[in-house]
PDB file of C-alpha atoms in Angstrom:
ATOM      1  CA  MET L  26      12.043  11.224   5.573  1.00  0.00           C
ATOM      2  CA  GLY L  27      14.991   9.742   7.336  1.00  0.00           C
ATOM      3  CA  ILE L  28      16.642  10.505  10.660  1.00  0.00           C
ATOM      4  CA  ALA L  29      18.860  13.546  11.024  1.00  0.00           C
ATOM      5  CA  MET L  30      22.193  12.749  12.616  1.00  0.00           C
ATOM      6  CA  ASN L  31      24.646  15.653  13.150  1.00  0.00           C
ATOM      7  CA  GLY L  32      23.211  17.506  10.185  1.00  0.00           C
ATOM      8  CA  ARG L  33      23.179  14.634   7.819  1.00  0.00           C
ATOM      9  CA  GLU L  34      20.682  11.866   7.072  1.00  0.00           C
ATOM     10  CA  ALA L  35      21.170   8.474   8.639  1.00  0.00           C
ATOM     11  CA  VAL L  36      21.801   5.643   6.178  1.00  0.00           C
ATOM     12  CA  LEU L  37      18.821   3.361   6.388  1.00  0.00           C
ATOM     13  CA  LYS L  38      19.246  -0.381   5.709  1.00  0.00           C
ATOM     14  CA  PRO L  39      17.502  -1.770   2.604  1.00  0.00           C
ATOM     15  CA  ALA L  40      14.642  -3.483   4.543  1.00  0.00           C
ATOM     16  CA  THR L  41      13.974  -0.302   6.474  1.00  0.00           C
ATOM     17  CA  VAL L  42      13.799   1.654   3.208  1.00  0.00           C
ATOM     18  CA  VAL L  43      11.214  -0.786   1.924  1.00  0.00           C
ATOM     19  CA  ASP L  44       9.264  -0.633   5.278  1.00  0.00           C
ATOM     20  CA  ASN L  45       9.230   3.154   5.012  1.00  0.00           C
ATOM     21  CA  PHE L  46       8.119   2.987   1.377  1.00  0.00           C
ATOM     22  CA  ILE L  47       5.173   0.716   2.250  1.00  0.00           C
ATOM     23  CA  THR L  48       4.128   3.131   5.052  1.00  0.00           C
ATOM     24  CA  ALA L  49       4.355   6.035   2.669  1.00  0.00           C
ATOM     25  CA  THR L  50       2.414   4.300   0.007  1.00  0.00           C
ATOM     26  CA  ILE L  51      -0.429   3.335   2.363  1.00  0.00           C
ATOM     27  CA  GLU L  52      -0.539   6.890   3.748  1.00  0.00           C
ATOM     28  CA  GLU L  53      -0.156   8.427   0.256  1.00  0.00           C
ATOM     29  CA  ASP L  54       2.881  10.405   1.402  1.00  0.00           C
ATOM     30  CA  VAL L  55       4.184  11.148  -2.176  1.00  0.00           C
ATOM     31  CA  ASN L  56       7.075  13.217  -0.837  1.00  0.00           C
ATOM     32  CA  ALA L  57       8.425  10.292   1.202  1.00  0.00           C
ATOM     33  CA  MET L  58       7.787   7.904  -1.696  1.00  0.00           C
ATOM     34  CA  GLY L  59       9.745  10.176  -3.975  1.00  0.00           C
ATOM     35  CA  HIS L  60      12.595  10.448  -1.501  1.00  0.00           C
ATOM     36  CA  LEU L  61      12.770   6.672  -1.137  1.00  0.00           C
ATOM     37  CA  LEU L  62      12.864   6.321  -4.853  1.00  0.00           C
ATOM     38  CA  GLY L  63      15.818   8.746  -5.107  1.00  0.00           C
ATOM     39  CA  LEU L  64      14.140  11.938  -6.272  1.00  0.00           C
ATOM     40  CA  ASN L  65      15.832  15.122  -5.186  1.00  0.00           C
ATOM     41  CA  SER L  66      13.468  17.416  -3.152  1.00  0.00           C
ATOM     42  CA  GLU L  67      15.465  20.429  -4.124  1.00  0.00           C
ATOM     43  CA  ASN L  68      13.792  20.101  -7.608  1.00  0.00           C
ATOM     44  CA  GLY L  69      10.311  20.250  -6.134  1.00  0.00           C
ATOM     45  CA  THR L  70       7.835  17.671  -5.010  1.00  0.00           C
ATOM     46  CA  PRO L  71       8.001  14.222  -6.604  1.00  0.00           C
ATOM     47  CA  MET L  72       4.735  14.777  -8.400  1.00  0.00           C
ATOM     48  CA  SER L  73       5.720  18.088  -9.819  1.00  0.00           C
ATOM     49  CA  GLN L  74       9.007  16.608 -11.042  1.00  0.00           C
ATOM     50  CA  VAL L  75       7.140  13.831 -12.857  1.00  0.00           C
ATOM     51  CA  PHE L  76       3.960  15.735 -13.988  1.00  0.00           C
ATOM     52  CA  GLY L  77       4.940  19.430 -13.945  1.00  0.00           C
ATOM     53  CA  LYS L  78       4.091  21.929 -11.231  1.00  0.00           C
ATOM     54  CA  LEU L  79       0.361  22.619 -11.719  1.00  0.00           C
ATOM     55  CA  LEU L  80      -0.762  18.950 -12.511  1.00  0.00           C
ATOM     56  CA  GLY L  81       1.699  17.579 -10.016  1.00  0.00           C
ATOM     57  CA  ASP L  82       0.395  19.719  -7.142  1.00  0.00           C
ATOM     58  CA  GLN L  83      -3.243  18.849  -8.038  1.00  0.00           C
ATOM     59  CA  LEU L  84      -2.372  15.066  -8.124  1.00  0.00           C
ATOM     60  CA  GLN L  85      -0.523  15.275  -4.848  1.00  0.00           C
ATOM     61  CA  GLN L  86      -3.492  16.978  -3.131  1.00  0.00           C
ATOM     62  CA  TYR L  87      -5.813  14.378  -4.568  1.00  0.00           C
ATOM     63  CA  TRP L  88      -3.603  11.350  -3.573  1.00  0.00           C
ATOM     64  CA  GLN L  89      -3.228  12.609   0.013  1.00  0.00           C
ATOM     65  CA  GLY L  90      -6.978  12.585   0.271  1.00  0.00           C
ATOM     66  CA  GLN L  91      -6.933   8.875  -0.728  1.00  0.00           C
ATOM     67  CA  ALA L  92      -4.822   7.617   2.156  1.00  0.00           C
ATOM     68  CA  GLN L  93      -5.676   4.195   3.593  1.00  0.00           C
ATOM     69  CA  GLN L  94      -5.646   3.027   7.212  1.00  0.00           C
ATOM     70  CA  LEU L  95      -2.078   1.919   8.148  1.00  0.00           C
ATOM     71  CA  THR L  96      -3.663  -0.327  10.836  1.00  0.00           C
ATOM     72  CA  ASP L  97      -5.386  -2.356   8.067  1.00  0.00           C
ATOM     73  CA  TYR L  98      -2.044  -3.652   6.806  1.00  0.00           C
ATOM     74  CA  ARG L  99       0.641  -6.038   8.098  1.00  0.00           C
ATOM     75  CA  TRP L 100       3.926  -6.776   6.474  1.00  0.00           C
ATOM     76  CA  ASN L 101       7.302  -8.339   7.003  1.00  0.00           C
ATOM     77  CA  THR L 102      10.407  -7.475   5.053  1.00  0.00           C
ATOM     78  CA  LEU L 103      13.572  -9.611   4.769  1.00  0.00           C
ATOM     79  CA  GLU L 104      16.833  -8.914   2.938  1.00  0.00           C
ATOM     80  CA  THR L 105      17.261 -12.022   0.834  1.00  0.00           C
ATOM     81  CA  ASP L 106      20.333 -11.654  -1.343  1.00  0.00           C
ATOM     82  CA  THR L 107      23.035  -9.114  -2.156  1.00  0.00           C
ATOM     83  CA  THR L 108      24.538  -8.555  -5.609  1.00  0.00           C
ATOM     84  CA  ASP L 109      27.285  -6.179  -6.804  1.00  0.00           C
ATOM     85  CA  ASN L 110      24.807  -3.338  -7.332  1.00  0.00           C
ATOM     86  CA  GLY L 111      21.952  -3.946  -4.865  1.00  0.00           C
ATOM     87  CA  VAL L 112      20.010  -5.846  -2.274  1.00  0.00           C
ATOM     88  CA  ASN L 113      16.776  -7.690  -2.791  1.00  0.00           C
ATOM     89  CA  VAL L 114      14.183  -7.388  -0.114  1.00  0.00           C
ATOM     90  CA  GLN L 115      11.269  -9.884   0.110  1.00  0.00           C
ATOM     91  CA  VAL L 116       7.934  -8.394   1.159  1.00  0.00           C
ATOM     92  CA  ASP L 117       5.107 -10.411   2.671  1.00  0.00           C
ATOM     93  CA  LEU L 118       2.207  -8.021   2.685  1.00  0.00           C
ATOM     94  CA  TYR L 119      -1.287  -8.709   4.242  1.00  0.00           C
ATOM     95  CA  ARG L 120      -4.014  -6.351   3.129  1.00  0.00           C
ATOM     96  CA  PRO L 121      -7.788  -6.374   3.833  1.00  0.00           C
ATOM     97  CA  ASN L 122     -10.233  -8.143   1.509  1.00  0.00           C
ATOM     98  CA  TYR L 123     -12.321  -4.956   1.233  1.00  0.00           C
ATOM     99  CA  SER L 124     -14.801  -6.637  -1.196  1.00  0.00           C
ATOM    100  CA  ALA L 125     -15.655  -9.411   1.253  1.00  0.00           C
ATOM    101  CA  ILE L 126     -15.869  -6.925   4.152  1.00  0.00           C
ATOM    102  CA  ALA L 127     -18.292  -4.751   2.124  1.00  0.00           C
ATOM    103  CA  HIS L 128     -20.368  -7.786   1.162  1.00  0.00           C
ATOM    104  CA  ARG L 129     -20.557  -8.951   4.751  1.00  0.00           C
ATOM    105  CA  THR L 130     -21.451  -5.424   5.929  1.00  0.00           C
ATOM    106  CA  ASP L 131     -24.345  -5.403   3.476  1.00  0.00           C
ATOM    107  CA  GLU L 132     -25.534  -8.812   4.789  1.00  0.00           C
ATOM    108  CA  LEU L 133     -25.362  -7.627   8.391  1.00  0.00           C
ATOM    109  CA  LEU L 134     -27.409  -4.553   7.450  1.00  0.00           C
ATOM    110  CA  GLY L 135     -30.078  -6.773   5.821  1.00  0.00           C
ATOM    111  CA  PHE L 136     -29.395  -6.158   2.225  1.00  0.00           C
ATOM    112  CA  THR L 137     -30.474  -8.880  -0.234  1.00  0.00           C
ATOM    113  CA  THR L 138     -30.216  -9.546  -3.986  1.00  0.00           C
ATOM    114  CA  ASP L 139     -33.221  -9.887  -6.210  1.00  0.00           C
ATOM    115  CA  ALA L 140     -33.607 -12.375  -9.033  1.00  0.00           C
ATOM    116  CA  ALA L 141     -31.716 -10.092 -11.423  1.00  0.00           C
ATOM    117  CA  GLY L 142     -28.815  -9.955  -9.025  1.00  0.00           C
ATOM    118  CA  MET L 143     -29.496  -6.348  -8.071  1.00  0.00           C
ATOM    119  CA  LEU L 144     -28.776  -5.252  -4.439  1.00  0.00           C
ATOM    120  CA  VAL L 145     -32.002  -4.570  -2.558  1.00  0.00           C
ATOM    121  CA  ALA L 146     -31.933  -2.343   0.521  1.00  0.00           C
ATOM    122  CA  PRO L 147     -33.990  -3.351   3.601  1.00  0.00           C
ATOM    123  CA  GLU L 148     -36.794  -1.069   4.688  1.00  0.00           C
ATOM    124  CA  GLU L 149     -34.938  -0.634   8.076  1.00  0.00           C
ATOM    125  CA  PRO L 150     -31.309  -1.579   8.481  1.00  0.00           C
ATOM    126  CA  LYS L 151     -30.788  -4.409  11.009  1.00  0.00           C
ATOM    127  CA  MET L 152     -28.169  -2.440  12.812  1.00  0.00           C
ATOM    128  CA  ASP L 153     -25.977   0.675  12.734  1.00  0.00           C
ATOM    129  CA  VAL L 154     -23.630   0.911   9.689  1.00  0.00           C
ATOM    130  CA  ASP L 155     -20.519   1.418  11.862  1.00  0.00           C
ATOM    131  CA  GLU L 156     -21.402  -1.595  13.955  1.00  0.00           C
ATOM    132  CA  ALA L 157     -21.963  -3.744  10.853  1.00  0.00           C
ATOM    133  CA  GLU L 158     -18.600  -2.767   9.356  1.00  0.00           C
ATOM    134  CA  ARG L 159     -16.864  -3.432  12.750  1.00  0.00           C
ATOM    135  CA  LEU L 160     -18.429  -6.887  12.831  1.00  0.00           C
ATOM    136  CA  ALA L 161     -17.623  -7.571   9.237  1.00  0.00           C
ATOM    137  CA  ARG L 162     -13.961  -6.645   9.820  1.00  0.00           C
ATOM    138  CA  GLU L 163     -13.760  -8.905  12.810  1.00  0.00           C
ATOM    139  CA  ASP L 164     -15.404 -11.893  10.977  1.00  0.00           C
ATOM    140  CA  PRO L 165     -12.858 -14.706  11.192  1.00  0.00           C
ATOM    141  CA  ASN L 166     -14.170 -16.168   7.862  1.00  0.00           C
ATOM    142  CA  ILE L 167     -12.870 -13.097   5.994  1.00  0.00           C
ATOM    143  CA  LYS L 168      -9.080 -13.604   5.545  1.00  0.00           C
ATOM    144  CA  PRO L 169      -6.712 -10.840   4.395  1.00  0.00           C
ATOM    145  CA  PHE L 170      -4.931 -11.156   1.033  1.00  0.00           C
ATOM    146  CA  HIS L 171      -1.349 -12.267   1.401  1.00  0.00           C
ATOM    147  CA  TYR L 172       0.996 -11.014  -1.301  1.00  0.00           C
ATOM    148  CA  ARG L 173       4.704 -11.905  -1.690  1.00  0.00           C
ATOM    149  CA  LEU L 174       7.179 -10.130  -3.927  1.00  0.00           C
ATOM    150  CA  SER L 175      10.828  -9.186  -3.921  1.00  0.00           C
ATOM    151  CA  VAL L 176      11.826  -5.653  -4.646  1.00  0.00           C
ATOM    152  CA  ARG L 177      15.277  -4.365  -5.354  1.00  0.00           C
ATOM    153  CA  THR L 178      17.148  -1.641  -3.497  1.00  0.00           C
ATOM    154  CA  VAL L 179      20.204   0.115  -4.885  1.00  0.00           C
ATOM    155  CA  GLN L 180      22.606   2.787  -3.523  1.00  0.00           C
ATOM    156  CA  GLN L 181      22.474   6.319  -4.715  1.00  0.00           C
ATOM    157  CA  ASP L 182      24.557   9.121  -3.325  1.00  0.00           C
ATOM    158  CA  GLY L 183      25.611   6.901  -0.392  1.00  0.00           C
ATOM    159  CA  ARG L 184      22.116   5.860   0.624  1.00  0.00           C
ATOM    160  CA  TRP L 185      19.740   2.952  -0.098  1.00  0.00           C
ATOM    161  CA  ILE L 186      16.670   3.614  -2.288  1.00  0.00           C
ATOM    162  CA  LEU L 187      14.118   1.472  -3.947  1.00  0.00           C
ATOM    163  CA  ASP L 188      15.201   0.850  -7.516  1.00  0.00           C
ATOM    164  CA  PRO L 189      12.838   3.038  -9.573  1.00  0.00           C
ATOM    165  CA  LYS L 190      13.620   0.969 -12.671  1.00  0.00           C
ATOM    166  CA  ASP L 191      12.597  -2.269 -11.046  1.00  0.00           C
ATOM    167  CA  PRO L 192       9.068  -3.258 -12.265  1.00  0.00           C
ATOM    168  CA  LYS L 193       8.289  -4.832  -8.912  1.00  0.00           C
ATOM    169  CA  THR L 194       8.597  -1.395  -7.288  1.00  0.00           C
ATOM    170  CA  VAL L 195       5.522  -0.423  -9.385  1.00  0.00           C
ATOM    171  CA  ALA L 196       3.994  -3.779  -8.542  1.00  0.00           C
ATOM    172  CA  LEU L 197       4.424  -3.170  -4.847  1.00  0.00           C
ATOM    173  CA  VAL L 198       2.485   0.110  -5.134  1.00  0.00           C
ATOM    174  CA  GLY L 199      -0.216  -1.740  -7.105  1.00  0.00           C
ATOM    175  CA  VAL L 200      -0.538  -4.496  -4.509  1.00  0.00           C
ATOM    176  CA  ILE L 201      -0.906  -1.901  -1.739  1.00  0.00           C
ATOM    177  CA  ARG L 202      -3.251   0.512  -3.484  1.00  0.00           C
ATOM    178  CA  ARG L 203      -5.302  -1.786  -5.742  1.00  0.00           C
ATOM    179  CA  GLY L 204      -5.020  -5.285  -4.214  1.00  0.00           C
ATOM    180  CA  ASP L 205      -7.333  -7.747  -5.869  1.00  0.00           C
ATOM    181  CA  LEU L 206      -8.677  -5.073  -8.297  1.00  0.00           C
ATOM    182  CA  LEU L 207      -5.605  -5.564 -10.513  1.00  0.00           C
ATOM    183  CA  ASP L 208      -5.308  -8.798 -12.380  1.00  0.00           C
ATOM    184  CA  ALA L 209      -1.537  -8.448 -12.493  1.00  0.00           C
ATOM    185  CA  ASN L 210      -1.422  -8.694  -8.688  1.00  0.00           C
ATOM    186  CA  ALA L 211      -2.606 -12.262  -8.766  1.00  0.00           C
ATOM    187  CA  THR L 212       1.047 -13.141  -9.701  1.00  0.00           C
ATOM    188  CA  TYR L 213       2.029 -12.159  -6.215  1.00  0.00           C
ATOM    189  CA  LEU L 214      -0.925 -13.657  -4.287  1.00  0.00           C
ATOM    190  CA  VAL L 215       0.025 -16.423  -1.901  1.00  0.00           C
ATOM    191  CA  ARG L 216      -2.620 -19.097  -2.017  1.00  0.00           C
TER     192      ARG L 216
END
């Protein structure tokens, strides 16, 4: 992660560090996430540093298989204020409402619910699954979730990193990865 300039890493601005962290989180690039949190890659992968070599390697392999589509997300970052020891960066993140998309896809395929509330499959789908999902994603009535939170960046060894001690750094990962599935994320939901 970072840009090599004459054998050394370019110093990224705080908002760019946050942008890169969001991208790494969506893509489940745990090495980039660790770098942006200030972990030293000379000590092994971020997952192995936190969980030990064997478990860390297994978790890293699992996580990379869980990457989401970068094109599903939109976000803006803005450096809002500077203090003696850091810069706060406001994040406005828009993520898909996957539950609504899945529900609409089921409707387009012809699924119904019975009196007990159980999903009932049609004898024959009304259309191809891929086409139903595409139409559901394009449905203008399904709005993305909009989250807003401010994360803190600090300097470490002459470069900006996300503050690993800031609870909102963990919240940012939760908003990206779990969205409306975590009750705690409702705090950051813009209504």
